[in-house]
PDB file of C-alpha atoms in Angstrom:
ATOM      1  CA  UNK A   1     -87.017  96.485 151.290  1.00 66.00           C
ATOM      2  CA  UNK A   2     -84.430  94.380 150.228  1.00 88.00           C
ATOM      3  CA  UNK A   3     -81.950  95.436 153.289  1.00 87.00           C
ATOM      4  CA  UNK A   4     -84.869  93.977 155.324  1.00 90.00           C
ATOM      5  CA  UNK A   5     -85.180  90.706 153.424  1.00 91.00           C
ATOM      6  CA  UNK A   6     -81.497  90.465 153.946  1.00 89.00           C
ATOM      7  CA  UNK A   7     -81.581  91.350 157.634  1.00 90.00           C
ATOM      8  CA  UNK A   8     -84.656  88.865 158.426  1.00 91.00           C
ATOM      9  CA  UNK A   9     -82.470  85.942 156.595  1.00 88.00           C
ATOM     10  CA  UNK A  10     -79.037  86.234 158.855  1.00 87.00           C
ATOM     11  CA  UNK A  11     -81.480  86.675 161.846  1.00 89.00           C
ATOM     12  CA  UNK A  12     -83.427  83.334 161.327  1.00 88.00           C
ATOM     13  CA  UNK A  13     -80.232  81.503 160.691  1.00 84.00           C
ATOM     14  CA  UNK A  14     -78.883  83.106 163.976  1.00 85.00           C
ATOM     15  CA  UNK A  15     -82.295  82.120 165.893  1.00 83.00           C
ATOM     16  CA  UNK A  16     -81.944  78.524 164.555  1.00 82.00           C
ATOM     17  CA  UNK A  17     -78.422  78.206 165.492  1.00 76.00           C
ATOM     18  CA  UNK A  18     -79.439  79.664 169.165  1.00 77.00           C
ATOM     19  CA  UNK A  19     -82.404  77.201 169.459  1.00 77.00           C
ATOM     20  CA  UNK A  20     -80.175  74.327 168.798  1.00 71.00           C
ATOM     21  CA  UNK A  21     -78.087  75.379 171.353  1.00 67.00           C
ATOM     22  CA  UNK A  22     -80.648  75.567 173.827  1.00 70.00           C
ATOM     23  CA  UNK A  23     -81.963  72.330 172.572  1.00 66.00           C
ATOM     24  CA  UNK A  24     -78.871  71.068 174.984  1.00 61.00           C
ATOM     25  CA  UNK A  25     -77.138  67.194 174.432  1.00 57.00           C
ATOM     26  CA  UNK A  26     -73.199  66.866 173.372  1.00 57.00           C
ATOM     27  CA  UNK A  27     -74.682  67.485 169.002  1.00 58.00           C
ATOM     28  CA  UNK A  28     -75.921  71.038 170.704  1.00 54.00           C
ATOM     29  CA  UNK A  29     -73.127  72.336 171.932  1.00 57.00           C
ATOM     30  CA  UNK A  30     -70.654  71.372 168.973  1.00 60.00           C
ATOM     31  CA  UNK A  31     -73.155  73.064 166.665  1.00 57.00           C
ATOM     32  CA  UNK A  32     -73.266  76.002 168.636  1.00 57.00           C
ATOM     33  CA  UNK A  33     -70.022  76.835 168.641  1.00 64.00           C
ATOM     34  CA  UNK A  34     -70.097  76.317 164.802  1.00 73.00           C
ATOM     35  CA  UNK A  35     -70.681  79.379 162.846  1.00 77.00           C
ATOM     36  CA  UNK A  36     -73.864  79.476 161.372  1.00 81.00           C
ATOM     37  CA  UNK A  37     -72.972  80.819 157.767  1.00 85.00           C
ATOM     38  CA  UNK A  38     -70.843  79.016 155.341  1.00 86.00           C
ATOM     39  CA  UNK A  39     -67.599  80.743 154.227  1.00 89.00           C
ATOM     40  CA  UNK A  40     -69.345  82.107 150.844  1.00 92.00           C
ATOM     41  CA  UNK A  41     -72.711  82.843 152.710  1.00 90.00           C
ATOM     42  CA  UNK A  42     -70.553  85.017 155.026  1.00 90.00           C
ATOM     43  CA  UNK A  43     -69.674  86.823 151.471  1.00 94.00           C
ATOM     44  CA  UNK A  44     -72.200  86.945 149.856  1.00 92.00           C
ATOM     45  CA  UNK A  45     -74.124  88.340 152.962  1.00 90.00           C
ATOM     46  CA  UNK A  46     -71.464  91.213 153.503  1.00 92.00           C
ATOM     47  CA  UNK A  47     -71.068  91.949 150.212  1.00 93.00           C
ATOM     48  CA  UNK A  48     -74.998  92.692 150.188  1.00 92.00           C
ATOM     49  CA  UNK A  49     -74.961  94.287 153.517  1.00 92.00           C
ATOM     50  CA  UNK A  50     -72.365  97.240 151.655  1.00 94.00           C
ATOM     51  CA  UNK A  51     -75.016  97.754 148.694  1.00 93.00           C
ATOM     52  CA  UNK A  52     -77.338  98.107 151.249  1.00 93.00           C
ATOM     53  CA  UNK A  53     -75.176 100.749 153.269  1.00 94.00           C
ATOM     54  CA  UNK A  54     -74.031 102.607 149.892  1.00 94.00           C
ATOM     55  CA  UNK A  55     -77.439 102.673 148.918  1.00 93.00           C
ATOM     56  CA  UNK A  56     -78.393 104.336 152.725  1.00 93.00           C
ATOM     57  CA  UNK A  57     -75.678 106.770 152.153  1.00 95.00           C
ATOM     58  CA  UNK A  58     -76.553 107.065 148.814  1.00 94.00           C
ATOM     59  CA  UNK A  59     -80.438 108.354 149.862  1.00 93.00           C
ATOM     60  CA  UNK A  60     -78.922 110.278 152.803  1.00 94.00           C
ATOM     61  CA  UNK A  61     -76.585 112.426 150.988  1.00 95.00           C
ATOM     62  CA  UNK A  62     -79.540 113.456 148.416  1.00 94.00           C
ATOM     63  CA  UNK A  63     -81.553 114.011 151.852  1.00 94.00           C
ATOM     64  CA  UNK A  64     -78.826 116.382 153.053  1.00 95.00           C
ATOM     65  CA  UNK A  65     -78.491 117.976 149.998  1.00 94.00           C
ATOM     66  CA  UNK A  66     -81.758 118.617 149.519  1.00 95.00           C
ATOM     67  CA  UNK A  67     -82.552 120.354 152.979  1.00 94.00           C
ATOM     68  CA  UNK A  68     -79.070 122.330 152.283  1.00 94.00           C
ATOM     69  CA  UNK A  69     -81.055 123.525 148.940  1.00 94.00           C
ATOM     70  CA  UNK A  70     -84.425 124.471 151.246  1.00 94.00           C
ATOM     71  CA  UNK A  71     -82.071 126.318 154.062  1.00 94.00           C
ATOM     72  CA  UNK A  72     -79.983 127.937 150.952  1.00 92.00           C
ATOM     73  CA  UNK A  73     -83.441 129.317 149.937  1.00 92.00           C
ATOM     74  CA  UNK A  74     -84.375 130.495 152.837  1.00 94.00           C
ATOM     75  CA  UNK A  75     -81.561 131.893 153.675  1.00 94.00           C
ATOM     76  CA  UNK A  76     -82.274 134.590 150.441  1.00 93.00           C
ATOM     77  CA  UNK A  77     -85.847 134.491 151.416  1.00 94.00           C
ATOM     78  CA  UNK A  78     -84.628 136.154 154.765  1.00 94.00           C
ATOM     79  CA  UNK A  79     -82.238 138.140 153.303  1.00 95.00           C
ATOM     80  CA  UNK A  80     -85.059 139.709 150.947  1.00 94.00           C
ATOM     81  CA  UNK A  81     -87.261 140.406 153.615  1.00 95.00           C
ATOM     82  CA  UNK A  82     -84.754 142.245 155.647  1.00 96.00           C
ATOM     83  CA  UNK A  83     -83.517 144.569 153.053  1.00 95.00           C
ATOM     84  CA  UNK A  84     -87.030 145.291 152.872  1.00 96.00           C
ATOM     85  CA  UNK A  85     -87.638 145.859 156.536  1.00 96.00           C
ATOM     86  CA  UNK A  86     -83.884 147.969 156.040  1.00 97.00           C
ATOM     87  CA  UNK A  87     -85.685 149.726 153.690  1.00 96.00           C
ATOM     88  CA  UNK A  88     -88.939 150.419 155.414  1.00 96.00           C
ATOM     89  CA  UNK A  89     -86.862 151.742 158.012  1.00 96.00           C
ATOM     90  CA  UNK A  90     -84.741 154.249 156.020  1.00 96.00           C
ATOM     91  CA  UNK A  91     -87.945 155.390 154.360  1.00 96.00           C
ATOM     92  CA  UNK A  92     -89.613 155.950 158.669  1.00 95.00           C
ATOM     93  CA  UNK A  93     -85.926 157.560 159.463  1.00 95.00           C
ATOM     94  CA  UNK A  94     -86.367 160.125 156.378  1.00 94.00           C
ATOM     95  CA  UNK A  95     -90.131 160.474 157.188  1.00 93.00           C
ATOM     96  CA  UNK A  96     -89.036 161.296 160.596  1.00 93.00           C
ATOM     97  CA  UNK A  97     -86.544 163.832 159.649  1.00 91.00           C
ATOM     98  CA  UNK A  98     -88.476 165.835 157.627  1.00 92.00           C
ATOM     99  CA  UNK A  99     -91.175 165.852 160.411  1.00 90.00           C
ATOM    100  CA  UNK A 100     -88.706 166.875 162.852  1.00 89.00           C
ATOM    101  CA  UNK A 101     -87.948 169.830 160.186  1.00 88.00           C
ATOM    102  CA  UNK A 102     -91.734 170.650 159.656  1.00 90.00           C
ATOM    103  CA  UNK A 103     -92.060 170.852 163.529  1.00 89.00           C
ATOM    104  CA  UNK A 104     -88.409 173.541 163.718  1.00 89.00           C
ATOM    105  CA  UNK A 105     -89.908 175.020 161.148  1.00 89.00           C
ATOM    106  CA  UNK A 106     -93.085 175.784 163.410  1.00 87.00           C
ATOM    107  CA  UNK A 107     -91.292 176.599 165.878  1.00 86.00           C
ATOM    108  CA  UNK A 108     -89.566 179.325 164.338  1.00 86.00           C
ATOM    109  CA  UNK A 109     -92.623 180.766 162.790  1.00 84.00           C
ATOM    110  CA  UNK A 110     -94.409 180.865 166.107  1.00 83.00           C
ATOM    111  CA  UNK A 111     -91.179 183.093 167.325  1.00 84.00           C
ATOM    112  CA  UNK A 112     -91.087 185.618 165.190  1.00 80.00           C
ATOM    113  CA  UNK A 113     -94.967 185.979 164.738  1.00 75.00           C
ATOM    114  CA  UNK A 114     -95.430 186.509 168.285  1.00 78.00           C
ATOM    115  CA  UNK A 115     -95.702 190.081 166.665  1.00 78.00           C
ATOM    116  CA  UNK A 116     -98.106 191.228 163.832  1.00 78.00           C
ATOM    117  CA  UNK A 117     -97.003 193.672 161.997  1.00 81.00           C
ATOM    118  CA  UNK A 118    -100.151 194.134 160.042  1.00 83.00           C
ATOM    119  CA  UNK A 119    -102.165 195.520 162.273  1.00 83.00           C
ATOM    120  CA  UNK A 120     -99.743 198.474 162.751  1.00 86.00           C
ATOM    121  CA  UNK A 121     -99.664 198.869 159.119  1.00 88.00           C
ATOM    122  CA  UNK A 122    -103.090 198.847 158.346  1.00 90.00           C
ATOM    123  CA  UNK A 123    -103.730 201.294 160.913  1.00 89.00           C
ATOM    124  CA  UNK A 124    -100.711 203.736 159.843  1.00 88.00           C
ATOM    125  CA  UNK A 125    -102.380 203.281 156.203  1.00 86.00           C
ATOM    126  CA  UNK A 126    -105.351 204.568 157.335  1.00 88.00           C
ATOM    127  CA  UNK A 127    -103.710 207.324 158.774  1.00 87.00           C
ATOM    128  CA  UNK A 128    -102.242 208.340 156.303  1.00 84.00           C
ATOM    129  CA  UNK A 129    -102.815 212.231 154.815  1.00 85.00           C
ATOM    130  CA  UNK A 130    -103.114 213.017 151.205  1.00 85.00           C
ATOM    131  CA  UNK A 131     -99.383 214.362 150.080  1.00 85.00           C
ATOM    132  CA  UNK A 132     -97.563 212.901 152.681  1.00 83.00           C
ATOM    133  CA  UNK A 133     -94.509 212.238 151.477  1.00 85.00           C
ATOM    134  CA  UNK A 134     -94.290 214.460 148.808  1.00 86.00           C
ATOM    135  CA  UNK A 135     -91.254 216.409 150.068  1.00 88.00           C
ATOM    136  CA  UNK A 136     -89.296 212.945 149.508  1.00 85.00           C
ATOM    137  CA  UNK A 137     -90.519 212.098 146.094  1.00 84.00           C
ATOM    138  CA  UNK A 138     -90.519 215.465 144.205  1.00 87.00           C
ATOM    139  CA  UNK A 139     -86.661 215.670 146.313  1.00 89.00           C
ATOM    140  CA  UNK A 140     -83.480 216.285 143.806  1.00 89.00           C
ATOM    141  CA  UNK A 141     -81.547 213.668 145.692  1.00 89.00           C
ATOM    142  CA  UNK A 142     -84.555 211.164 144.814  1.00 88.00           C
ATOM    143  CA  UNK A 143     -84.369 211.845 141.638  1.00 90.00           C
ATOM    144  CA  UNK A 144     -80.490 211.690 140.998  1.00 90.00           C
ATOM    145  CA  UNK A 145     -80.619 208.504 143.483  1.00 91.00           C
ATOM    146  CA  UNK A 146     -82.910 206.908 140.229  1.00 90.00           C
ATOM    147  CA  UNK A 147     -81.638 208.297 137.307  1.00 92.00           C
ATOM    148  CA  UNK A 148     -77.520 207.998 138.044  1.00 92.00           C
ATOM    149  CA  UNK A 149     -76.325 204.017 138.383  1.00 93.00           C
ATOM    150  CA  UNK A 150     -74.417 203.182 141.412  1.00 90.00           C
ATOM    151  CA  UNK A 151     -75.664 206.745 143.140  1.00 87.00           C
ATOM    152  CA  UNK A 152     -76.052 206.282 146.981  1.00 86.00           C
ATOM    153  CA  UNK A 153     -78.857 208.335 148.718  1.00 78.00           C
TER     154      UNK A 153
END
């Protein structure tokens, strides 16, 4: 506010010394080539003028600073979210992967069970004759095969 105070005062004296001017005669144009300001106005007024410009530097430095604070925080804002969405993705890669495995998995399992074996077995088990077999289980070799370690039959 004061800037503006000081600002409105050199301007009047400025306007008054261009009216006279104008005003025209011999007195006119002496006085208009006649600075306006004494030699301690002129200091005075400049000394004012550089408060008023430290003080504008003054606010725009804290200005500066403080929007370098807000894009400092933001900048870790950001970075938080995108070790999260680094995350998220690692987390949908591994999901992925073990998917992928589940479905090989499948895969393999629909291979080799193309073929039952369980019918044949169930039907061979109900084939099957009362003491068949025997010859193999009452056999000496059988029997040595169990009893003696490291036998081979």
């Amino acid at each position: 506010m004061q800037c503006t105070t000081t600002l409105s005062r050199i301007e009047k004296k400025v306007d008054k010394a261009s009216k006279e001017h104008h005003a025209g005669g011999s007195k006119g144009t002496i006085q208009s080539l006649k600075w306006p300001f004494s030699k301690n106005e002129t200091k005075e007024l400049l000394e004012e003028l550089e408060r008023h410009k430290s003080t504008v530097n003054t606010a725009l430095a804290a200005d500066t600073l403080e929007l370098l604070m807000q894009s400092l925080g933001l900048q870790n804002q950001l970075r938080d979210e995108i070790d999260s969405v680094q995350t998220t993705i690692k987390k949908l890669e591994e999901t992925q992967a073990r998917f992928l495995l589940r479905e090989e998995n499948k895969d393999v399992e629909r291979y080799f069970l193309r073929v039952n074996p369980m019918h044949g077995f169930q039907s061979n088990i109900r084939l099957k004759q009362k003491d068949t077999g025997n010859w193999f289980h009452e056999s000496c070799e059988l029997s040595k095969w169990m009893t003696v370690p490291n036998s081979k039959l």
